[in-house]
mmCIF file with all atom_site columns, C-alpha atoms in Angstrom:
data_model
loop_
_atom_site.group_PDB
_atom_site.id
_atom_site.type_symbol
_atom_site.label_atom_id
_atom_site.label_alt_id
_atom_site.label_comp_id
_atom_site.label_asym_id
_atom_site.label_entity_id
_atom_site.label_seq_id
_atom_site.pdbx_PDB_ins_code
_atom_site.Cartn_x
_atom_site.Cartn_y
_atom_site.Cartn_z
_atom_site.occupancy
_atom_site.B_iso_or_equiv
_atom_site.pdbx_formal_charge
_atom_site.auth_seq_id
_atom_site.auth_comp_id
_atom_site.auth_asym_id
_atom_site.auth_atom_id
_atom_site.pdbx_PDB_model_num
ATOM 1   C CA . MET O 1 1   ? -46.438 60.520 -48.792 1.00 40.00 ? 12  MET O CA 1
ATOM 2   C CA . ARG O 1 2   ? -45.523 64.169 -47.093 1.00 41.00 ? 13  ARG O CA 1
ATOM 3   C CA . THR O 1 3   ? -47.948 63.750 -44.645 1.00 39.00 ? 14  THR O CA 1
ATOM 4   C CA . ALA O 1 4   ? -47.197 60.055 -43.798 1.00 36.00 ? 15  ALA O CA 1
ATOM 5   C CA . LEU O 1 5   ? -43.186 60.992 -43.393 1.00 34.00 ? 16  LEU O CA 1
ATOM 6   C CA . ALA O 1 6   ? -43.964 65.244 -41.905 1.00 37.00 ? 17  ALA O CA 1
ATOM 7   C CA . ALA O 1 7   ? -46.569 62.752 -39.827 1.00 37.00 ? 18  ALA O CA 1
ATOM 8   C CA . LEU O 1 8   ? -43.334 60.221 -38.802 1.00 34.00 ? 19  LEU O CA 1
ATOM 9   C CA . ALA O 1 9   ? -41.092 63.304 -38.524 1.00 38.00 ? 20  ALA O CA 1
ATOM 10  C CA . LEU O 1 10  ? -43.137 64.766 -35.876 1.00 34.00 ? 21  LEU O CA 1
ATOM 11  C CA . VAL O 1 11  ? -43.238 61.303 -33.634 1.00 35.00 ? 22  VAL O CA 1
ATOM 12  C CA . VAL O 1 12  ? -39.599 60.933 -34.084 1.00 36.00 ? 23  VAL O CA 1
ATOM 13  C CA . ALA O 1 13  ? -39.422 64.614 -32.512 1.00 39.00 ? 24  ALA O CA 1
ATOM 14  C CA . ALA O 1 14  ? -41.676 64.628 -30.340 1.00 40.00 ? 25  ALA O CA 1
ATOM 15  C CA . GLY O 1 15  ? -39.915 61.731 -29.289 1.00 43.00 ? 26  GLY O CA 1
ATOM 16  C CA . GLY O 1 16  ? -37.088 62.347 -28.580 1.00 44.00 ? 27  GLY O CA 1
ATOM 17  C CA . ALA O 1 17  ? -37.718 65.848 -26.553 1.00 41.00 ? 28  ALA O CA 1
ATOM 18  C CA . GLN O 1 18  ? -39.490 63.248 -24.070 1.00 43.00 ? 29  GLN O CA 1
ATOM 19  C CA . ALA O 1 19  ? -36.629 62.069 -23.714 1.00 46.00 ? 30  ALA O CA 1
ATOM 20  C CA . ALA O 1 20  ? -34.747 65.048 -23.210 1.00 43.00 ? 31  ALA O CA 1
ATOM 21  C CA . GLU O 1 21  ? -36.439 66.341 -20.946 1.00 49.00 ? 32  GLU O CA 1
ATOM 22  C CA . GLN O 1 22  ? -35.764 63.414 -18.230 1.00 79.00 ? 33  GLN O CA 1
ATOM 23  C CA . LEU O 1 23  ? -32.376 65.207 -17.321 1.00 91.00 ? 34  LEU O CA 1
ATOM 24  C CA . PRO O 1 24  ? -33.816 67.004 -14.203 1.00 94.00 ? 35  PRO O CA 1
ATOM 25  C CA . ARG O 1 25  ? -33.141 70.744 -14.948 1.00 93.00 ? 36  ARG O CA 1
ATOM 26  C CA . PHE O 1 26  ? -31.782 73.690 -12.897 1.00 94.00 ? 37  PHE O CA 1
ATOM 27  C CA . LYS O 1 27  ? -32.414 77.344 -12.786 1.00 94.00 ? 38  LYS O CA 1
ATOM 28  C CA . PRO O 1 28  ? -28.426 79.291 -12.601 1.00 92.00 ? 39  PRO O CA 1
ATOM 29  C CA . ASN O 1 29  ? -27.204 79.684 -9.001  1.00 93.00 ? 40  ASN O CA 1
ATOM 30  C CA . THR O 1 30  ? -29.305 76.587 -7.253  1.00 97.00 ? 41  THR O CA 1
ATOM 31  C CA . LEU O 1 31  ? -27.796 75.547 -4.715  1.00 97.00 ? 42  LEU O CA 1
ATOM 32  C CA . TYR O 1 32  ? -27.166 72.463 -4.871  1.00 97.00 ? 43  TYR O CA 1
ATOM 33  C CA . PRO O 1 33  ? -29.192 71.370 -1.018  1.00 97.00 ? 44  PRO O CA 1
ATOM 34  C CA . ASP O 1 34  ? -31.882 72.436 -3.146  1.00 98.00 ? 45  ASP O CA 1
ATOM 35  C CA . ALA O 1 35  ? -31.548 70.552 -6.104  1.00 98.00 ? 46  ALA O CA 1
ATOM 36  C CA . ARG O 1 36  ? -31.272 68.130 -4.219  1.00 97.00 ? 47  ARG O CA 1
ATOM 37  C CA . VAL O 1 37  ? -34.811 67.990 -2.416  1.00 97.00 ? 48  VAL O CA 1
ATOM 38  C CA . SER O 1 38  ? -35.949 68.854 -5.602  1.00 97.00 ? 49  SER O CA 1
ATOM 39  C CA . LEU O 1 39  ? -34.469 65.306 -7.112  1.00 98.00 ? 50  LEU O CA 1
ATOM 40  C CA . LEU O 1 40  ? -35.431 64.154 -4.530  1.00 97.00 ? 51  LEU O CA 1
ATOM 41  C CA . SER O 1 41  ? -39.709 64.749 -4.677  1.00 97.00 ? 52  SER O CA 1
ATOM 42  C CA . MET O 1 42  ? -39.172 64.462 -8.959  1.00 96.00 ? 53  MET O CA 1
ATOM 43  C CA . GLY O 1 43  ? -37.893 60.638 -8.024  1.00 96.00 ? 54  GLY O CA 1
ATOM 44  C CA . TRP O 1 44  ? -34.881 60.421 -8.379  1.00 97.00 ? 55  TRP O CA 1
ATOM 45  C CA . GLN O 1 45  ? -32.842 58.976 -5.084  1.00 98.00 ? 56  GLN O CA 1
ATOM 46  C CA . PRO O 1 46  ? -29.189 59.676 -4.334  1.00 97.00 ? 57  PRO O CA 1
ATOM 47  C CA . VAL O 1 47  ? -26.187 56.637 -5.233  1.00 96.00 ? 58  VAL O CA 1
ATOM 48  C CA . ALA O 1 48  ? -23.839 55.873 -2.815  1.00 92.00 ? 59  ALA O CA 1
ATOM 49  C CA . ALA O 1 49  ? -20.573 55.570 -4.289  1.00 80.00 ? 60  ALA O CA 1
ATOM 50  C CA . SER O 1 50  ? -18.314 52.760 -4.691  1.00 79.00 ? 61  SER O CA 1
ATOM 51  C CA . ASN O 1 51  ? -15.153 54.674 -5.193  1.00 81.00 ? 62  ASN O CA 1
ATOM 52  C CA . ARG O 1 52  ? -15.361 57.968 -4.078  1.00 81.00 ? 63  ARG O CA 1
ATOM 53  C CA . ALA O 1 53  ? -12.314 60.887 -5.213  1.00 82.00 ? 64  ALA O CA 1
ATOM 54  C CA . CYS O 1 54  ? -12.746 63.188 -2.226  1.00 81.00 ? 65  CYS O CA 1
ATOM 55  C CA . ASP O 1 55  ? -9.327  64.796 -1.547  1.00 76.00 ? 66  ASP O CA 1
ATOM 56  C CA . GLN O 1 56  ? -9.550  67.933 1.127   1.00 77.00 ? 67  GLN O CA 1
ATOM 57  C CA . ARG O 1 57  ? -13.016 67.816 0.768   1.00 79.00 ? 68  ARG O CA 1
ATOM 58  C CA . GLU O 1 58  ? -13.926 65.408 2.685   1.00 80.00 ? 69  GLU O CA 1
ATOM 59  C CA . SER O 1 59  ? -16.650 67.500 4.056   1.00 84.00 ? 70  SER O CA 1
ATOM 60  C CA . THR O 1 60  ? -18.118 67.453 1.567   1.00 86.00 ? 71  THR O CA 1
ATOM 61  C CA . CYS O 1 61  ? -18.503 63.893 0.579   1.00 84.00 ? 72  CYS O CA 1
ATOM 62  C CA . GLU O 1 62  ? -19.256 63.297 4.048   1.00 87.00 ? 73  GLU O CA 1
ATOM 63  C CA . THR O 1 63  ? -22.818 65.287 3.836   1.00 90.00 ? 74  THR O CA 1
ATOM 64  C CA . TYR O 1 64  ? -23.024 63.954 0.435   1.00 92.00 ? 75  TYR O CA 1
ATOM 65  C CA . PRO O 1 65  ? -22.781 59.985 0.395   1.00 92.00 ? 76  PRO O CA 1
ATOM 66  C CA . GLU O 1 66  ? -23.581 60.824 -3.478  1.00 95.00 ? 77  GLU O CA 1
ATOM 67  C CA . ALA O 1 67  ? -20.855 62.447 -4.168  1.00 93.00 ? 78  ALA O CA 1
ATOM 68  C CA . GLU O 1 68  ? -18.605 60.268 -5.974  1.00 93.00 ? 79  GLU O CA 1
ATOM 69  C CA . SER O 1 69  ? -15.809 63.176 -6.898  1.00 91.00 ? 80  SER O CA 1
ATOM 70  C CA . CYS O 1 70  ? -14.245 66.702 -6.251  1.00 89.00 ? 81  CYS O CA 1
ATOM 71  C CA . ALA O 1 71  ? -11.246 68.119 -7.559  1.00 87.00 ? 82  ALA O CA 1
ATOM 72  C CA . PRO O 1 72  ? -9.645  69.976 -4.464  1.00 82.00 ? 83  PRO O CA 1
ATOM 73  C CA . PHE O 1 73  ? -9.152  72.782 -5.945  1.00 77.00 ? 84  PHE O CA 1
ATOM 74  C CA . GLY O 1 74  ? -9.904  75.558 -8.705  1.00 74.00 ? 85  GLY O CA 1
ATOM 75  C CA . SER O 1 75  ? -13.969 76.070 -8.899  1.00 82.00 ? 86  SER O CA 1
ATOM 76  C CA . ALA O 1 76  ? -14.519 72.094 -6.205  1.00 84.00 ? 87  ALA O CA 1
ATOM 77  C CA . ALA O 1 77  ? -16.788 70.375 -9.192  1.00 91.00 ? 88  ALA O CA 1
ATOM 78  C CA . CYS O 1 78  ? -17.515 67.409 -7.914  1.00 92.00 ? 89  CYS O CA 1
ATOM 79  C CA . SER O 1 79  ? -19.828 65.028 -9.805  1.00 95.00 ? 90  SER O CA 1
ATOM 80  C CA . MET O 1 80  ? -23.378 63.698 -7.562  1.00 95.00 ? 91  MET O CA 1
ATOM 81  C CA . LEU O 1 81  ? -25.133 60.558 -8.588  1.00 96.00 ? 92  LEU O CA 1
ATOM 82  C CA . TRP O 1 82  ? -28.522 60.356 -8.866  1.00 97.00 ? 93  TRP O CA 1
ATOM 83  C CA . LYS O 1 83  ? -30.651 57.235 -10.229 1.00 97.00 ? 94  LYS O CA 1
ATOM 84  C CA . ARG O 1 84  ? -34.714 57.014 -11.253 1.00 97.00 ? 95  ARG O CA 1
ATOM 85  C CA . GLY O 1 85  ? -35.106 53.323 -12.960 1.00 95.00 ? 96  GLY O CA 1
ATOM 86  C CA . GLU O 1 86  ? -32.566 52.121 -14.918 1.00 94.00 ? 97  GLU O CA 1
ATOM 87  C CA . GLN O 1 87  ? -31.430 56.235 -15.438 1.00 96.00 ? 98  GLN O CA 1
ATOM 88  C CA . LEU O 1 88  ? -28.358 56.642 -13.809 1.00 96.00 ? 99  LEU O CA 1
ATOM 89  C CA . ILE O 1 89  ? -27.001 60.713 -13.809 1.00 97.00 ? 100 ILE O CA 1
ATOM 90  C CA . SER O 1 90  ? -24.323 62.797 -13.083 1.00 97.00 ? 101 SER O CA 1
ATOM 91  C CA . VAL O 1 91  ? -25.390 66.319 -10.970 1.00 97.00 ? 102 VAL O CA 1
ATOM 92  C CA . MET O 1 92  ? -22.052 68.195 -11.714 1.00 96.00 ? 103 MET O CA 1
ATOM 93  C CA . THR O 1 93  ? -21.179 71.339 -8.416  1.00 95.00 ? 104 THR O CA 1
ATOM 94  C CA . ILE O 1 94  ? -19.725 73.250 -7.893  1.00 93.00 ? 105 ILE O CA 1
ATOM 95  C CA . GLY O 1 95  ? -18.156 75.803 -4.961  1.00 90.00 ? 106 GLY O CA 1
ATOM 96  C CA . ASP O 1 96  ? -16.924 75.032 -1.932  1.00 81.00 ? 107 ASP O CA 1
ATOM 97  C CA . ALA O 1 97  ? -19.345 77.416 0.849   1.00 81.00 ? 108 ALA O CA 1
ATOM 98  C CA . ASP O 1 98  ? -21.563 77.519 -1.921  1.00 90.00 ? 109 ASP O CA 1
ATOM 99  C CA . ILE O 1 99  ? -22.073 74.251 -3.152  1.00 93.00 ? 110 ILE O CA 1
ATOM 100 C CA . LEU O 1 100 ? -23.971 75.013 -7.009  1.00 96.00 ? 111 LEU O CA 1
ATOM 101 C CA . VAL O 1 101 ? -25.445 73.303 -9.700  1.00 97.00 ? 112 VAL O CA 1
ATOM 102 C CA . ARG O 1 102 ? -23.672 73.631 -12.868 1.00 96.00 ? 113 ARG O CA 1
ATOM 103 C CA . SER O 1 103 ? -25.511 70.800 -14.261 1.00 95.00 ? 114 SER O CA 1
ATOM 104 C CA . ALA O 1 104 ? -26.199 67.241 -14.303 1.00 96.00 ? 115 ALA O CA 1
ATOM 105 C CA . SER O 1 105 ? -25.604 64.841 -17.699 1.00 96.00 ? 116 SER O CA 1
ATOM 106 C CA . CYS O 1 106 ? -26.444 60.909 -18.777 1.00 96.00 ? 117 CYS O CA 1
ATOM 107 C CA . ARG O 1 107 ? -24.716 57.697 -17.449 1.00 95.00 ? 118 ARG O CA 1
ATOM 108 C CA . SER O 1 108 ? -26.523 54.802 -18.293 1.00 94.00 ? 119 SER O CA 1
ATOM 109 C CA . GLY O 1 109 ? -30.368 54.694 -19.541 1.00 94.00 ? 120 GLY O CA 1
ATOM 110 C CA . CYS O 1 110 ? -31.830 58.176 -20.152 1.00 89.00 ? 121 CYS O CA 1
#
């Protein structure tokens, strides 16, 4: 019985690790244009945001149609939308001149 439970726990843990690996990861200080190339090569597609909030960051939103929202002040954080299959993720960036990837998070289907 213990062996069966241990095997089941291993399968569940492996499945959980696989699901967690589905989100792309980036090294610290990765420039968004470089991350964008990586995402495209991994089969992710940019999603043109229908309702955009780009106050004072219009150039970023013009350059990147996937930009959903960009803060006009502070760390100049932006949310970039990407889709692969049924998965929708948000890649958060910071910076104005050099846009850096901060994180990727699941929005749906992950």
